mmCIF file of C-alpha atoms in Angstrom:
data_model
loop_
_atom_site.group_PDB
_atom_site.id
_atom_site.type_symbol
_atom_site.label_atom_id
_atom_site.label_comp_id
_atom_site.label_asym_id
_atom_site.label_seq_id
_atom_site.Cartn_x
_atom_site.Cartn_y
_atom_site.Cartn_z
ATOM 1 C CA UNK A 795 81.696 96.731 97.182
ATOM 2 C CA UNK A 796 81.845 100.197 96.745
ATOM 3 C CA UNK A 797 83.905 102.190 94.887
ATOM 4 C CA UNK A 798 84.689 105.590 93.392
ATOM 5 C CA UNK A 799 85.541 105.133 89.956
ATOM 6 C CA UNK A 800 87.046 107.403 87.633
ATOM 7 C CA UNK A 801 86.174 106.697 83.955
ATOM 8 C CA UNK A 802 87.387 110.093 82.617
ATOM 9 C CA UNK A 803 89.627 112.974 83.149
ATOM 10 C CA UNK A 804 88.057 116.028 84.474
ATOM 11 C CA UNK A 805 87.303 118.473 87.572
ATOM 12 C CA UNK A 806 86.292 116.122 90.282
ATOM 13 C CA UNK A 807 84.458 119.023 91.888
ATOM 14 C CA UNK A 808 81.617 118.768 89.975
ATOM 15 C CA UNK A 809 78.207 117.352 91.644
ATOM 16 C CA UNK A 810 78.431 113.540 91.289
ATOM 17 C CA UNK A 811 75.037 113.611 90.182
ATOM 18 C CA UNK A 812 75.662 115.821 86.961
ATOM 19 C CA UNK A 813 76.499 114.105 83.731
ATOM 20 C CA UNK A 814 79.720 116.082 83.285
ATOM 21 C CA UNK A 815 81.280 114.764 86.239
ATOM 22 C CA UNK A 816 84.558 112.620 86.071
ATOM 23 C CA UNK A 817 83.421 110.515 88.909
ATOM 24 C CA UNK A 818 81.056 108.005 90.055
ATOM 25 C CA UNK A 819 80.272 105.665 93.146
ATOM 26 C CA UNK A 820 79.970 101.957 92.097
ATOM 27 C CA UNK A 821 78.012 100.038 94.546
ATOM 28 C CA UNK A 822 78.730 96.775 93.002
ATOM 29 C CA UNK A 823 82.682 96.653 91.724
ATOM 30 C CA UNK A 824 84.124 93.313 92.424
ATOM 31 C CA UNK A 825 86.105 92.718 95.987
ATOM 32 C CA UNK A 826 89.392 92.387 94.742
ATOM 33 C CA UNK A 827 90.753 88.692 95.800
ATOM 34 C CA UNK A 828 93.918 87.405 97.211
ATOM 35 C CA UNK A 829 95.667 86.363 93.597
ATOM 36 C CA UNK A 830 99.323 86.401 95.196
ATOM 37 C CA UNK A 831 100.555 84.430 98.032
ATOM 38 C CA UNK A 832 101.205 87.230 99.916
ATOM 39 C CA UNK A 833 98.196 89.197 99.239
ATOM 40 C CA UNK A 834 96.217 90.591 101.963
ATOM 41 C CA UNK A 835 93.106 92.174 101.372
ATOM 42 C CA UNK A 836 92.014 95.533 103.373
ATOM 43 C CA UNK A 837 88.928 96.690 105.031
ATOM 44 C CA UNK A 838 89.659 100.640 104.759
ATOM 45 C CA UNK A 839 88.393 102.600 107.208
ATOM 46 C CA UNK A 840 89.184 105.657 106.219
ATOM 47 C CA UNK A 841 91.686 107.007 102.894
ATOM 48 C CA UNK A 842 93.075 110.410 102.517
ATOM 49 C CA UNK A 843 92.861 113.242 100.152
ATOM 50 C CA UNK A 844 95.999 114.103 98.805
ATOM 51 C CA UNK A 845 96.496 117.221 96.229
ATOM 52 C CA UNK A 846 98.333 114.712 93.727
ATOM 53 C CA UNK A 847 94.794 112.643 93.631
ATOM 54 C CA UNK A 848 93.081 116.180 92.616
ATOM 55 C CA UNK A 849 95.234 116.211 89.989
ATOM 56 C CA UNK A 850 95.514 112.640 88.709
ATOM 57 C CA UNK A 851 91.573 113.119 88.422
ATOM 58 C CA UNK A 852 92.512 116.286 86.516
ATOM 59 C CA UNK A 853 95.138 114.539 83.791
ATOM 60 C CA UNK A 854 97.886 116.895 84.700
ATOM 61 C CA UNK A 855 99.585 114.286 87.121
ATOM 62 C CA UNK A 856 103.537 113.464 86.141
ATOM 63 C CA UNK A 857 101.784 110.067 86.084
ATOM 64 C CA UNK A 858 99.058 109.163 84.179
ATOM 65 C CA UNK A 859 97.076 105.765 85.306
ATOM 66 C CA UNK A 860 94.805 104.157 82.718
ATOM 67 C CA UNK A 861 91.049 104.674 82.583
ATOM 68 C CA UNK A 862 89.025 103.468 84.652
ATOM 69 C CA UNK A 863 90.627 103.585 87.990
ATOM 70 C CA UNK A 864 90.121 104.249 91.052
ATOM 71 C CA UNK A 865 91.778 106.812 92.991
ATOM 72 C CA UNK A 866 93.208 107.132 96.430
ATOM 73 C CA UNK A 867 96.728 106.313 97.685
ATOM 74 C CA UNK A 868 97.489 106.319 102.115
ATOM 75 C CA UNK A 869 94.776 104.563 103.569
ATOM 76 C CA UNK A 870 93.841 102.638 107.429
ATOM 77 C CA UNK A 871 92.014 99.640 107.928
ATOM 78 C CA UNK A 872 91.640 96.292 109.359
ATOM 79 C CA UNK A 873 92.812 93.495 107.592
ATOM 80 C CA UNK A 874 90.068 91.279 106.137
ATOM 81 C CA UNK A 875 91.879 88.285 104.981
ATOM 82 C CA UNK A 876 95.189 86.909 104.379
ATOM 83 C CA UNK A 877 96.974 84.677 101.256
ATOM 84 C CA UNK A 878 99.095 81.257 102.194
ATOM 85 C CA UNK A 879 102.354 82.653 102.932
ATOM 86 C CA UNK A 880 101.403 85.694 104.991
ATOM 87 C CA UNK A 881 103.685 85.689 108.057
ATOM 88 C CA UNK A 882 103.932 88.963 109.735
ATOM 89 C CA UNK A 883 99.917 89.748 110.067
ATOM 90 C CA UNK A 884 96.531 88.332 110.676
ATOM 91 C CA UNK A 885 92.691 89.037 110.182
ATOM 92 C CA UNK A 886 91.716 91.481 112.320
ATOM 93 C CA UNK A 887 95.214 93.464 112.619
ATOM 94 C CA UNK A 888 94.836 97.111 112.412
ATOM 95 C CA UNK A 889 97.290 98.442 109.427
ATOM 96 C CA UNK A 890 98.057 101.217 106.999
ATOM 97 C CA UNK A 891 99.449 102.010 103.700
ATOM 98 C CA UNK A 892 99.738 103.269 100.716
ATOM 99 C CA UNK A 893 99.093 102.721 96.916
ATOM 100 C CA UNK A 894 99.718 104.311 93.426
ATOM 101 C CA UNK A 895 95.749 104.256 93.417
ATOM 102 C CA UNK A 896 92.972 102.086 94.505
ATOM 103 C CA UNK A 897 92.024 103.579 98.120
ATOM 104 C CA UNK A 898 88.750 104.897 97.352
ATOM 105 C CA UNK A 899 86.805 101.946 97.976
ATOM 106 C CA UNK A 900 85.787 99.723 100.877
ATOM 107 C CA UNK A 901 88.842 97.040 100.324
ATOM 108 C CA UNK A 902 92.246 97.127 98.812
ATOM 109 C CA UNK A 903 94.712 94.444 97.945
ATOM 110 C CA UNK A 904 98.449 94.820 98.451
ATOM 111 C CA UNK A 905 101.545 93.003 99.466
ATOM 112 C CA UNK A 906 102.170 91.872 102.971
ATOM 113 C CA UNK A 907 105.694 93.840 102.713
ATOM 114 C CA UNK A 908 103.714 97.297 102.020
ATOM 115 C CA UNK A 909 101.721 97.437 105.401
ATOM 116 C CA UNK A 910 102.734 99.045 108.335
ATOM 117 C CA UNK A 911 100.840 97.893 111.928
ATOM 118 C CA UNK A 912 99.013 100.790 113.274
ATOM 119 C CA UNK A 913 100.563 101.238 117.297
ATOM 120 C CA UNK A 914 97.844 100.877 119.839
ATOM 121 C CA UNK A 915 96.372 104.154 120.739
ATOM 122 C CA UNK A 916 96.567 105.617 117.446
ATOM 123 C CA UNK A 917 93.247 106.071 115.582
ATOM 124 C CA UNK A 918 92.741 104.302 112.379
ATOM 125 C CA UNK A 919 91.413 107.831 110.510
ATOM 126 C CA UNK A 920 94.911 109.589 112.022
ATOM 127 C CA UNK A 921 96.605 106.990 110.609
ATOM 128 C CA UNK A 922 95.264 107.091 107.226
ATOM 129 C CA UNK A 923 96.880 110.723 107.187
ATOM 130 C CA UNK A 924 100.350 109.411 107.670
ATOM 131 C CA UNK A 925 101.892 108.027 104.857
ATOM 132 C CA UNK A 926 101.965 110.594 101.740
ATOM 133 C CA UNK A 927 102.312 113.628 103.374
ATOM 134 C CA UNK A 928 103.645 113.016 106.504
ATOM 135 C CA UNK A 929 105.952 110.514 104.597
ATOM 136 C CA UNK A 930 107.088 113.371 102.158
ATOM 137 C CA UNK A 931 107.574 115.568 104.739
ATOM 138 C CA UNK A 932 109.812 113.214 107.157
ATOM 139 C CA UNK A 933 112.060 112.218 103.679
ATOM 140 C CA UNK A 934 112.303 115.763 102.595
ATOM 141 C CA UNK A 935 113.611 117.079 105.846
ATOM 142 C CA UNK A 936 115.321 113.993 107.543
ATOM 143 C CA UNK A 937 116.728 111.986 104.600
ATOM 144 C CA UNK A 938 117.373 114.745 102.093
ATOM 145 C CA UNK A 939 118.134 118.054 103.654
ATOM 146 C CA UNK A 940 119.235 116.362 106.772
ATOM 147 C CA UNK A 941 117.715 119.102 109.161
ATOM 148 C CA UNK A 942 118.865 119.098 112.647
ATOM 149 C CA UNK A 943 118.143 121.529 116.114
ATOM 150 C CA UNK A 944 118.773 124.958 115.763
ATOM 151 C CA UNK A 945 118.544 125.162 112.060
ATOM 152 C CA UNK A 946 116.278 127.706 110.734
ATOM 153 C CA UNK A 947 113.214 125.678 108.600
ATOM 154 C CA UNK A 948 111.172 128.020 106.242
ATOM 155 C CA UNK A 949 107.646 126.180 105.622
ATOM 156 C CA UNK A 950 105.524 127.770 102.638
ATOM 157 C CA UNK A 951 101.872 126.206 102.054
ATOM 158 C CA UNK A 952 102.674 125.648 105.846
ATOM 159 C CA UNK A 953 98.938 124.674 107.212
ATOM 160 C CA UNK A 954 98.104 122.358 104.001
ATOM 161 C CA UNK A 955 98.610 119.004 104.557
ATOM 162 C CA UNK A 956 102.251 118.422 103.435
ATOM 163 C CA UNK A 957 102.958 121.807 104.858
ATOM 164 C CA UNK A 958 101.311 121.394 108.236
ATOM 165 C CA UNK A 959 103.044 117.793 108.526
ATOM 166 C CA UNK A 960 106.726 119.658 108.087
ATOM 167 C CA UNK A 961 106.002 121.908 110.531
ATOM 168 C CA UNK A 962 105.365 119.243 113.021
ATOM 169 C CA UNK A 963 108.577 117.319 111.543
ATOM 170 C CA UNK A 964 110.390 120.380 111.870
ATOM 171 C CA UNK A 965 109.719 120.818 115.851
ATOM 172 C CA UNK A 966 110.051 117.244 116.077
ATOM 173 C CA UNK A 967 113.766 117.573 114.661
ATOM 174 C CA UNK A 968 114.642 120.541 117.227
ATOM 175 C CA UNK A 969 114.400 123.518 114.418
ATOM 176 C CA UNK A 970 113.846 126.748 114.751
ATOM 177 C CA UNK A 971 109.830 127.155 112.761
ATOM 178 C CA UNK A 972 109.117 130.275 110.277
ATOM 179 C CA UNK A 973 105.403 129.147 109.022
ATOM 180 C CA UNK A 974 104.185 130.748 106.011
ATOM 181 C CA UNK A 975 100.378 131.092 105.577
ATOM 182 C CA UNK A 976 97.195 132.951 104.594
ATOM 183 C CA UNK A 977 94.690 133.968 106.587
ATOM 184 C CA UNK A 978 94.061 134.815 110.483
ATOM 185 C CA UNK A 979 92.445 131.178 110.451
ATOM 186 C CA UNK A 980 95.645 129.468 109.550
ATOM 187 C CA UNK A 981 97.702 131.935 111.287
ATOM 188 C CA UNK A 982 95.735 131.408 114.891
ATOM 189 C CA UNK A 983 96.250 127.397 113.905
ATOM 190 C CA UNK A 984 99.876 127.284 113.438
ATOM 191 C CA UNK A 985 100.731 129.805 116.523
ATOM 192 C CA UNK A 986 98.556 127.033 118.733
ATOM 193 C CA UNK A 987 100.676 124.118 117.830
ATOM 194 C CA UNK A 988 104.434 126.497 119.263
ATOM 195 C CA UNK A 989 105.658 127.187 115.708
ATOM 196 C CA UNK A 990 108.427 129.863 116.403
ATOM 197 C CA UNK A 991 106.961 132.555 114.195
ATOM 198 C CA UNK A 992 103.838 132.942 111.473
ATOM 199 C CA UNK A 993 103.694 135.148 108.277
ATOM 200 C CA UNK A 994 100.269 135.839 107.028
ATOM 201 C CA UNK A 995 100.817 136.674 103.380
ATOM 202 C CA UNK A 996 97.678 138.636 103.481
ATOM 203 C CA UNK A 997 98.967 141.103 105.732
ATOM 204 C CA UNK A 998 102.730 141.451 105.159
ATOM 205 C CA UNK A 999 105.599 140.692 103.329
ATOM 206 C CA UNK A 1000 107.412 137.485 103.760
ATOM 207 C CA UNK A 1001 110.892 138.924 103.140
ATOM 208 C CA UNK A 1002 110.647 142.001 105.683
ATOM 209 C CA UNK A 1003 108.593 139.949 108.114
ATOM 210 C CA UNK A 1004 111.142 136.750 108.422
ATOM 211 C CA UNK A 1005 113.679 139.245 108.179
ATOM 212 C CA UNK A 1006 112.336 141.121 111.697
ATOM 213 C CA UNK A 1007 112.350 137.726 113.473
ATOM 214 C CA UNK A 1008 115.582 136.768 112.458
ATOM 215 C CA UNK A 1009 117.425 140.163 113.546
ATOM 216 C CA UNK A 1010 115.119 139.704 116.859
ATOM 217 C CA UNK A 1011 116.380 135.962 117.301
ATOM 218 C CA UNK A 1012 119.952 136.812 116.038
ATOM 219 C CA UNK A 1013 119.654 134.406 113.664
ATOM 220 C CA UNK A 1014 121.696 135.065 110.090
ATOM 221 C CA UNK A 1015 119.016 133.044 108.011
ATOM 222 C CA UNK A 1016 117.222 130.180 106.546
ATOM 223 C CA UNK A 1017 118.924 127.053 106.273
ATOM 224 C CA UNK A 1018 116.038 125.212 104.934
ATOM 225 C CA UNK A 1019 113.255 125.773 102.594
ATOM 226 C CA UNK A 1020 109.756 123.334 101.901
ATOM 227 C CA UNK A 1021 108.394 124.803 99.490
ATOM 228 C CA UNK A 1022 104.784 122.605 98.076
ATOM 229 C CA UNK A 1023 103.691 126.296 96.501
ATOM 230 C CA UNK A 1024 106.006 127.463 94.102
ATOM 231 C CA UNK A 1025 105.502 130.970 92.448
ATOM 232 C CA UNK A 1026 106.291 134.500 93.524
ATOM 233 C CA UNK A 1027 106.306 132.861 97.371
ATOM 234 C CA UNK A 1028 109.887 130.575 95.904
ATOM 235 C CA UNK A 1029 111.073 133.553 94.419
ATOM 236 C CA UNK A 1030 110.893 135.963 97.402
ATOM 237 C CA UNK A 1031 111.893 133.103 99.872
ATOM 238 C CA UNK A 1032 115.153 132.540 98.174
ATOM 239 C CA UNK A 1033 116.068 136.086 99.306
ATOM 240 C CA UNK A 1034 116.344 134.649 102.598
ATOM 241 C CA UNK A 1035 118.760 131.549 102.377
ATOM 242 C CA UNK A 1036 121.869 131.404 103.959
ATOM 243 C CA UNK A 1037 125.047 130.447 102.549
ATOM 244 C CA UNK A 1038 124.867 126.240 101.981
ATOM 245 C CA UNK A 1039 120.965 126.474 102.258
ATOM 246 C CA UNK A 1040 118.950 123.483 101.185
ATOM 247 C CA UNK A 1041 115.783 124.047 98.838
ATOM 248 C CA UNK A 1042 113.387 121.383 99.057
ATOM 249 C CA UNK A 1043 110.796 121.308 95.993
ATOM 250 C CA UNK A 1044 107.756 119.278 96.787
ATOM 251 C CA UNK A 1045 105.204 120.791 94.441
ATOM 252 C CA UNK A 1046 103.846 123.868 92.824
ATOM 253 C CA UNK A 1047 100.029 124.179 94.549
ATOM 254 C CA UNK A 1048 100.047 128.116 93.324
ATOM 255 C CA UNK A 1049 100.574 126.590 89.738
ATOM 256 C CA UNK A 1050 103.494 128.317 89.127
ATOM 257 C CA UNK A 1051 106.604 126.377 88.401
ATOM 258 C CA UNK A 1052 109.373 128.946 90.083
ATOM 259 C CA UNK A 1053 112.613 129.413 88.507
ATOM 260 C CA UNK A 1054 115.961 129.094 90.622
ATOM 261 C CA UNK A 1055 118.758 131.021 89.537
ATOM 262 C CA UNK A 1056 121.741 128.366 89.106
ATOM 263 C CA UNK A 1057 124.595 131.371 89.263
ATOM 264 C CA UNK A 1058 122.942 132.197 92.618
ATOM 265 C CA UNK A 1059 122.879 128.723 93.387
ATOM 266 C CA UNK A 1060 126.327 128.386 92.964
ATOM 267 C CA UNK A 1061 127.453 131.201 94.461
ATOM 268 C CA UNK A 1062 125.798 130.691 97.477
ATOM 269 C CA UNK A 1063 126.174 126.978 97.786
ATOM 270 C CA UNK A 1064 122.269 125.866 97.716
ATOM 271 C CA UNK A 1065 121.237 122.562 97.357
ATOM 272 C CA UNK A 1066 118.182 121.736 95.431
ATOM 273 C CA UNK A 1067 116.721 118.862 95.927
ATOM 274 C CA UNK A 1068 113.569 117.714 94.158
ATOM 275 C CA UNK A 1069 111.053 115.286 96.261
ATOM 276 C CA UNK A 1070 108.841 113.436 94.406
ATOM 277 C CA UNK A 1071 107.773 110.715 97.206
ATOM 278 C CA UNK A 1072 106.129 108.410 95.614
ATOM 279 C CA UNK A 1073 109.407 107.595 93.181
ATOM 280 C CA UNK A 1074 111.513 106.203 96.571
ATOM 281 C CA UNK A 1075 109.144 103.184 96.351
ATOM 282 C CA UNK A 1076 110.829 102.184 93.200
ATOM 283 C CA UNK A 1077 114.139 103.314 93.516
ATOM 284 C CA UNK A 1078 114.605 103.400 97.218
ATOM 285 C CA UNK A 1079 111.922 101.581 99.370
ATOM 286 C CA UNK A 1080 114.050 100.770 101.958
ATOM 287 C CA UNK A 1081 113.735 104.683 102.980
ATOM 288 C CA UNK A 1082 110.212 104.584 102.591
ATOM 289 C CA UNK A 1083 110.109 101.644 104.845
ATOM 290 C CA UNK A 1084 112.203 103.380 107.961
ATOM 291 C CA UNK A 1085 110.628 106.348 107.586
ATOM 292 C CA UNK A 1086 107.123 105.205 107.476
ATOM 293 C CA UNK A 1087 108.477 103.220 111.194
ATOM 294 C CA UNK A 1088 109.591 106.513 112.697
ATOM 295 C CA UNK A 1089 106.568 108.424 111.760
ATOM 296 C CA UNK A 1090 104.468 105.835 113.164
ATOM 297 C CA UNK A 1091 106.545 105.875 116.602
ATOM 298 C CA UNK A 1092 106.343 109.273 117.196
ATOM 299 C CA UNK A 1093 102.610 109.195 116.136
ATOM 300 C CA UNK A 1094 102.291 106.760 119.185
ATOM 301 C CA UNK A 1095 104.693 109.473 121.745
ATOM 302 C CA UNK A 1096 102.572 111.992 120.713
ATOM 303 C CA UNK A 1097 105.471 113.732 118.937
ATOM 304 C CA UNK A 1098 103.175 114.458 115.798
ATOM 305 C CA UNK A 1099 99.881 114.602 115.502
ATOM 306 C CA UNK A 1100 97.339 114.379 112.130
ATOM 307 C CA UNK A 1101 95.200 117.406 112.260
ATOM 308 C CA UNK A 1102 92.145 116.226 110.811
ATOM 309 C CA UNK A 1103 90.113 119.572 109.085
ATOM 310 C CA UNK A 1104 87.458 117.904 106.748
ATOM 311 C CA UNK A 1105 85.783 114.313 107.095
ATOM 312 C CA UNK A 1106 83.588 113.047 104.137
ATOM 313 C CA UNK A 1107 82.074 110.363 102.902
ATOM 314 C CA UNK A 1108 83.074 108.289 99.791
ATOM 315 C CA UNK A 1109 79.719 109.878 98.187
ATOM 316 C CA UNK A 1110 80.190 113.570 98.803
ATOM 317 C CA UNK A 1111 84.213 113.529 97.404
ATOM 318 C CA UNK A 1112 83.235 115.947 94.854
ATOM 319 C CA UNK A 1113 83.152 118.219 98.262
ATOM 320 C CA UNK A 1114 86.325 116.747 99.553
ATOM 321 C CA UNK A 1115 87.595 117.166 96.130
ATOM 322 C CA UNK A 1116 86.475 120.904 96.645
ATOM 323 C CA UNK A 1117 87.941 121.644 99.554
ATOM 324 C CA UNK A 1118 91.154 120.818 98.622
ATOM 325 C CA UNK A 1119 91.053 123.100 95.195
ATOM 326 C CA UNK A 1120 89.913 126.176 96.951
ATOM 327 C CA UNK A 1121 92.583 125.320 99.853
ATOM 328 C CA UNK A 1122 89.862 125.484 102.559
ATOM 329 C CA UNK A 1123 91.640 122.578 105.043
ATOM 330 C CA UNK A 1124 93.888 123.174 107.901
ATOM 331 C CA UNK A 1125 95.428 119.933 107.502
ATOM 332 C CA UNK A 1126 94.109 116.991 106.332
ATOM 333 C CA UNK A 1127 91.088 116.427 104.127
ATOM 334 C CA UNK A 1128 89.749 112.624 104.585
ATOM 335 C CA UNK A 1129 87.238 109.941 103.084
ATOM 336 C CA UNK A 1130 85.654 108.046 106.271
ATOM 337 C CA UNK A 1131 84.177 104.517 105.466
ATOM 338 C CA UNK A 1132 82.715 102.185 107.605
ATOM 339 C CA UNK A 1133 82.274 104.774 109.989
ATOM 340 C CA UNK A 1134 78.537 104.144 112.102
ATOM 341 C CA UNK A 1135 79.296 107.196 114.373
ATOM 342 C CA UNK A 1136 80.032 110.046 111.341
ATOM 343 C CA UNK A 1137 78.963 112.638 111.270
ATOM 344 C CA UNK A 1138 78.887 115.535 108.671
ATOM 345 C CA UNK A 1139 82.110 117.767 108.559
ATOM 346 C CA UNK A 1140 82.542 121.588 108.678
ATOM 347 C CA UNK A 1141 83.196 122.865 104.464
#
């Protein structure tokens, strides 16, 4: 089958051609085979790009995999065959999922308890956008800082994937939007989908700028930040909490690792919470599991949607790989296999 395989850490940017790439496509890596009872082996259609798989590639990952491996983690696909004790699907079933790697190639093995059945109506490449960010997202907001209507939701990074996929969770939970991005691109993006007010960091402050719309709306504050940036954005959004605020800390894209002030935390009666997603499957799947459900429902109402900015295929990832360092997607940035009809993406 094929396969991207990484057999050393590096920038996964680089031509695929050049010697000092990271990466390379396999064409012959074995199928993996159904060695569990419950196995069941996946056709992928399509995988996504996530920022974490940049950096895994990278070595600066909080977890390191062994070398070789092959990236990837959310992925959509039909199911290509099943082991003896499979109950709950069959060949042909249209499923996603996720993985600690392993996605980047045309099948994947996993356990029958990790796939989800894709609703009708929902396209396979939409799906394959759900689980890690949309997933991080729905715990972050719903599970941990328990946001509900009317509450004020502060969304940095906010038309990146993670970002754009709280925004959506946010209006799907009833709260009141601020949307923090750069560029009129972005900024034209995130007005279209009804967010209740956009900051373009390129042409104002975020402080005097929220501040405006919240002594327009008669609104005190925020009562909830995502923050997937970090930096000088953390440290100027915190000037905006209200009392009992929740801080959600989902990554530092900027590179920055921000520093909180616990006196002002306790003052002020924040509550940080730190949201590494892919941890719940260990500790917590259960969560994982019902959230995963929900997001899938309201994928199939229409309640969210997976904004699709980049397609590519598995042989030009040093491109997808590129537009997700130089933060050129609105959205999502995919790998498309299997896919007759593609056709070449906007970089």
């Amino acid at each position: 089958m094929e396969a991207l395989l990484c057999k050393r850490l590096g920038d996964p940017t680089v031509d695929l051609s050049h010697e000092s790439s990271p990466i390379s496509i396999s064409t012959s890596h074995p199928i993996p085979q159904l060695n569990f009872p419950t196995a069941i082996r996946v056709r992928v259609k399509a995988t996504s790009l996530n920022y974490a798989n940049y950096l895994q590639i990278l070595g600066k990952y909080q977890e390191k995999l062994p070398l070789p491996f092959i990236p990837g983690s959310d992925y959509a696909g039909v199911v290509d065959g099943i082991g003896p004790n499979v109950t709950k699907f069959k060949i042909g079933d249209r499923v996603c999922s996720f993985a600690p790697a392993g996605s980047f190639a045309q099948f994947i093995v996993t356990e029958e308890r990790d796939l989800f059945l894709v609703p009708d109506g929902c396209d396979l490449i939409g799906a394959a956008a759900l689980p890690v960010a949309y997933g991080t997202s729905h715990v972050a907001l719903v599970h941990r800082a328990k946001l509900v209507a009317g509450q004020v939701l502060l969304v940095l990074g906010a038309a990146g994937g993670v970002g754009l996929s709280a925004v959506q969770i946010g209006k799907a939970c009833g709260a009141v939007v601020i949307a923090v991005a750069r560029g009129s691109e972005k900024v034209q993006f995130l007005e279209s989908l009804g967010v209740d007010h956009v900051i373009d960091t390129s042409k104002s402050s975020i402080i005097e700028n929220a501040k405006s719309f919240l002594k327009a709306r008669k609104l005190k504050g925020v009562d909830v930040i995502y923050d997937p940036v970090g930096g000088k954005l953390t440290k100027e959004s915190l000037k905006l909490l209200n009392w009992g605020a929740n801080i959600l800390v989902i990554g530092f894209a900027s590179g920055e690792v921000p520093v909180i002030p616990a006196n002002i935390a306790l003052v002020k009666n924040w509550t940080v919470h730190g949201l590494y997603w892919g941890s719940y499957k260990i500790h917590n799947p259960a969560v994982l599991e019902d959230s995963l459900k929900e997001l899938l429902s309201w994928l199939a109402r229409g309640l969210i949607t997976t904004n699709i900015s980049h397609t590519y295929r598995l042989s030009e990832a040093n491109l997808a790989f590129d537009a997700i360092k130089e933060r050129k997607a609105i959205g999502k940035v995919m790998i498309v296999l299997h896919d007759h009809n593609y056709t070449k993406s906007k970089i």
